[in-house]
mmCIF file of C-alpha atoms in Angstrom:
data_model
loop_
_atom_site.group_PDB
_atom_site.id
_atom_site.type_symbol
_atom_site.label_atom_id
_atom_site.label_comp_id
_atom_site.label_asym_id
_atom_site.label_seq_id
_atom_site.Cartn_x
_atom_site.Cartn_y
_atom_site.Cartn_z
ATOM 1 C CA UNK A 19 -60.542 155.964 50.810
ATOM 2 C CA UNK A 20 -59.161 154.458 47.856
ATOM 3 C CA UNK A 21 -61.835 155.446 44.281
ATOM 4 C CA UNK A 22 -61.309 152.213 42.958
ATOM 5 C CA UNK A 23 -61.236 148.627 44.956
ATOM 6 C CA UNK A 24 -58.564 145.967 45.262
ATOM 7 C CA UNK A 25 -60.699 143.685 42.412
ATOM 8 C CA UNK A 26 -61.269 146.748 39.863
ATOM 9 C CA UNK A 27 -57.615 147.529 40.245
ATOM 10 C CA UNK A 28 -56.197 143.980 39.728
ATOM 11 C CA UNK A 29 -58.678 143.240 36.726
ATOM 12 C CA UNK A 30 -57.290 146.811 35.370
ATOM 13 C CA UNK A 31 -53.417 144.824 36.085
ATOM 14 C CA UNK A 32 -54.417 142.073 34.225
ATOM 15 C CA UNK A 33 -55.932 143.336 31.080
ATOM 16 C CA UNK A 34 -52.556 144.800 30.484
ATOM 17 C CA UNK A 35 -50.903 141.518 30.612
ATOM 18 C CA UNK A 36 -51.007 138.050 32.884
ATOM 19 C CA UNK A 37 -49.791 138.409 35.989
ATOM 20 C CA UNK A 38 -49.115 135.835 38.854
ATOM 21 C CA UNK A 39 -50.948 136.241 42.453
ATOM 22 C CA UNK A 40 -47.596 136.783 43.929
ATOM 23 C CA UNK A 41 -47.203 140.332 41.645
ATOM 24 C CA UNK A 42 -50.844 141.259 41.897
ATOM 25 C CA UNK A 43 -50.644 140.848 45.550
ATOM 26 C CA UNK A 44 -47.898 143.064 45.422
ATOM 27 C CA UNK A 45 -48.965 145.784 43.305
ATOM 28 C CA UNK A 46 -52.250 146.255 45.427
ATOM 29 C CA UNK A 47 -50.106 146.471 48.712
ATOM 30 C CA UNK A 48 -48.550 149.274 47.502
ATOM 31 C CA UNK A 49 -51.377 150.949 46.028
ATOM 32 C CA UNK A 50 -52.844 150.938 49.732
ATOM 33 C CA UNK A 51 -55.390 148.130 49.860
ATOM 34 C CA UNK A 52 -56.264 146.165 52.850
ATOM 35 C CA UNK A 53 -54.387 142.719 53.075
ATOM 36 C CA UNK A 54 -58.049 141.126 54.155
ATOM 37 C CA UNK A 55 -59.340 142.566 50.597
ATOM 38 C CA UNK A 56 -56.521 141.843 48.616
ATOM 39 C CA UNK A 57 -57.017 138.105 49.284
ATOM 40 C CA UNK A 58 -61.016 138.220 48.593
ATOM 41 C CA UNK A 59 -60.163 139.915 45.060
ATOM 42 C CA UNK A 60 -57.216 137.511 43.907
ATOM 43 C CA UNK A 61 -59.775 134.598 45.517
ATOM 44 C CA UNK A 62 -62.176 136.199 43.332
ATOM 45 C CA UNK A 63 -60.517 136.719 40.365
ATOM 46 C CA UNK A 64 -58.772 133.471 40.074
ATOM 47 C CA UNK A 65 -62.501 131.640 40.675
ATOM 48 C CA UNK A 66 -63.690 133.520 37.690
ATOM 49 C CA UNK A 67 -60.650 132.601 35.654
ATOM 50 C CA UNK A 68 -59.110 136.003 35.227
ATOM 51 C CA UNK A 69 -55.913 135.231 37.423
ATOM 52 C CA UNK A 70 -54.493 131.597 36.701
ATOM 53 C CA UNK A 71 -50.773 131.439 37.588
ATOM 54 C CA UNK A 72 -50.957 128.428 35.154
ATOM 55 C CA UNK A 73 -51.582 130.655 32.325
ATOM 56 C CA UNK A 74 -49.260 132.986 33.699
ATOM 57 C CA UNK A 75 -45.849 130.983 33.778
ATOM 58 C CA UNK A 76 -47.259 129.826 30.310
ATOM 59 C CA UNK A 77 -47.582 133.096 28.805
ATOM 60 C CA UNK A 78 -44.032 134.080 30.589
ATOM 61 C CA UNK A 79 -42.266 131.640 29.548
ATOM 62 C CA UNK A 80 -43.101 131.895 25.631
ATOM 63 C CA UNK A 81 -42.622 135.599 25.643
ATOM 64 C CA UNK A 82 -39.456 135.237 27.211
ATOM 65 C CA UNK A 83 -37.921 132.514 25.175
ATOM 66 C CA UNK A 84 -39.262 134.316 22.148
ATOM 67 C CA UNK A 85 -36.825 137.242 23.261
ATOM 68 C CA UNK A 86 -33.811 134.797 23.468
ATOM 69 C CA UNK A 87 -34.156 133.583 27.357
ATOM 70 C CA UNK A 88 -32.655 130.477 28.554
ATOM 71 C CA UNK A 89 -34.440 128.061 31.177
ATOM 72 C CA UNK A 90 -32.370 129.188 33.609
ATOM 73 C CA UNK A 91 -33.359 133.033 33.666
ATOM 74 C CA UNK A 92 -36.678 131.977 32.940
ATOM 75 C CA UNK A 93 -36.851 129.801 36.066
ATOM 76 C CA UNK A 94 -35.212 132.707 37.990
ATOM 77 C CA UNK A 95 -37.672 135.394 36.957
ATOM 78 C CA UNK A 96 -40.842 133.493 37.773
ATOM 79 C CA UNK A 97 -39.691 132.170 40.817
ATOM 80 C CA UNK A 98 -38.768 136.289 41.873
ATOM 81 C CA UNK A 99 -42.622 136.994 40.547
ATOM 82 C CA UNK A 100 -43.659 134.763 43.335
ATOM 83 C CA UNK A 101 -44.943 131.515 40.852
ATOM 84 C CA UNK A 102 -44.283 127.898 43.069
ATOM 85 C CA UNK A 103 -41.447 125.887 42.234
ATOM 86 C CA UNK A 104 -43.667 122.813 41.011
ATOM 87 C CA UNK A 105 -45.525 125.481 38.517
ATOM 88 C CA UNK A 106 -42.199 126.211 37.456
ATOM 89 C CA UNK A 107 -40.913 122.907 36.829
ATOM 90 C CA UNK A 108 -44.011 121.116 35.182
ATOM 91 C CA UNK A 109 -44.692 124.202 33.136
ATOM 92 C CA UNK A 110 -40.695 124.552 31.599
ATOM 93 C CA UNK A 111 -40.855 120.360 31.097
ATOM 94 C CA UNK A 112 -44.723 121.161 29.027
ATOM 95 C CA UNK A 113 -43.098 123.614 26.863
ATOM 96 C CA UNK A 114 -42.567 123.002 23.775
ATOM 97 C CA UNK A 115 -39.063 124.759 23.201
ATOM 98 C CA UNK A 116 -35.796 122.931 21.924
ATOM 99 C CA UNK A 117 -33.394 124.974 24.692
ATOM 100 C CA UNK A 118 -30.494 123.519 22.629
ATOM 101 C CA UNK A 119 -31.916 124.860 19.221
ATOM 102 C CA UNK A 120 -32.826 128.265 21.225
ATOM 103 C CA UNK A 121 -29.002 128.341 22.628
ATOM 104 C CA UNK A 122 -27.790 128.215 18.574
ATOM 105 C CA UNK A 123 -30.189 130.934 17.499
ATOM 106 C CA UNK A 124 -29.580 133.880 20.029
ATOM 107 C CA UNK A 125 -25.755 133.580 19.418
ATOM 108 C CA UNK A 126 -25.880 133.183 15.793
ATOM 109 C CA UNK A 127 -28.161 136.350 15.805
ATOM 110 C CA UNK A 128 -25.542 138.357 18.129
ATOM 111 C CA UNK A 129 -22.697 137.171 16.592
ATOM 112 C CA UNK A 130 -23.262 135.312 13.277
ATOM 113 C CA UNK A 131 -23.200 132.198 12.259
ATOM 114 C CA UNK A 132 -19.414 130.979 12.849
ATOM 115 C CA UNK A 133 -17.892 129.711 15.253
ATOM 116 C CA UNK A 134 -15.238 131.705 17.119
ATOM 117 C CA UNK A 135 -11.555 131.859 16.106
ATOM 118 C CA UNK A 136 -9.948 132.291 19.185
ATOM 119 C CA UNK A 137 -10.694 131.829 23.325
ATOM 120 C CA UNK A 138 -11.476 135.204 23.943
ATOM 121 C CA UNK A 139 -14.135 135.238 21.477
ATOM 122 C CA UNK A 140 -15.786 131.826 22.446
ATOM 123 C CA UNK A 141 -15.631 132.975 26.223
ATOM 124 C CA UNK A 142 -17.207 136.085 24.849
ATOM 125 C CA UNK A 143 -20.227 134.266 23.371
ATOM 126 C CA UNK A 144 -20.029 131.717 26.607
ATOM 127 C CA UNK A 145 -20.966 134.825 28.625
ATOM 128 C CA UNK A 146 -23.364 135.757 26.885
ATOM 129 C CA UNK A 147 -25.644 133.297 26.406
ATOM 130 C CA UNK A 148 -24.589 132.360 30.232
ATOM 131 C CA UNK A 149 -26.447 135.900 31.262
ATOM 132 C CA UNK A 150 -29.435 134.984 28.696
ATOM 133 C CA UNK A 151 -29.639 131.209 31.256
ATOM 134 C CA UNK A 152 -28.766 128.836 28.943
ATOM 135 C CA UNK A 153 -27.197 125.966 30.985
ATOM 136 C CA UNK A 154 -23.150 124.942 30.644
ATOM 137 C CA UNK A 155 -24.509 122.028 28.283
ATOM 138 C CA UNK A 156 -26.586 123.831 25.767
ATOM 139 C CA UNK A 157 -24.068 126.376 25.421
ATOM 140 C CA UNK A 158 -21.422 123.654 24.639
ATOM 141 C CA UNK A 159 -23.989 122.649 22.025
ATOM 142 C CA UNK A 160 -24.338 125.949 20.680
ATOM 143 C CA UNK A 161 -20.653 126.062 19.378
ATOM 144 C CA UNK A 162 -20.299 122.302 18.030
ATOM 145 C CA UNK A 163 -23.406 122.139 15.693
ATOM 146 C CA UNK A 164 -21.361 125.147 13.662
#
């Protein structure tokens, strides 16, 4: 018999940080809950407001473009944390980050603020900011407003 139930540990989940109902669902699986009560807790939770996977791709996608994350990593995380595709869409097009601008200030952080010399370098910095899911265009960007 598990000491605490599937609501006490998901509200314990989310006072750490948002999650999505896809995660918490997740988490509670493993931690041996029944599927029947897993469903009545995220039902309840998200009634009472604590679970909103609206706030939660919100929340996600700030933090993560604070730490230098392109749209396209974004879009890629939150659709593996379980968040629907139209969430993910509407949510991206509501926030309010300049991609392009974003693009030009993670690779002037990691590798100053001019432009590369040669082709090795520039497909260096390509990569990278390729891994961090900026698209082809914003990258392209990224190198002509030097």
């Amino acid at each position: 018999m598990k000491s605490r139930s599937a609501t006490e540990q998901a509200i314990g989940y989310l006072a750490r940080r948002e999650h999505s109902a896809a995660e918490l669902q997740q988490k509670l699986q493993q931690a041996g809950h029944e599927t029947d009560k897993i469903h009545a807790a995220l039902e309840k939770l998200q009634q009472s407001g604590l679970q909103d996977d609206q706030r939660f791709a919100e929340a996600f996608i700030r933090s993560r473009a604070l730490r230098g994350y392109g749209e396209l990593r974004i879009r890629q995380e939150m659709k593996q944390k379980g968040v629907a595709d139209e969430l993910i869409n509407s949510t991206i097009q509501q926030a309010e980050t300049d991609w392009f601008w974003l693009a030009i200030e993670v690779r002037c952080k990691r590798f100053g603020e001019q432009s590369p010399d040669d082709y090795k370098d520039r497909a260096k910095q390509m990569r990278f900011l390729q891994y961090r899911g900026f698209t082809h265009e914003q990258i392209t960007e990224s190198f002509e407003l030097n």
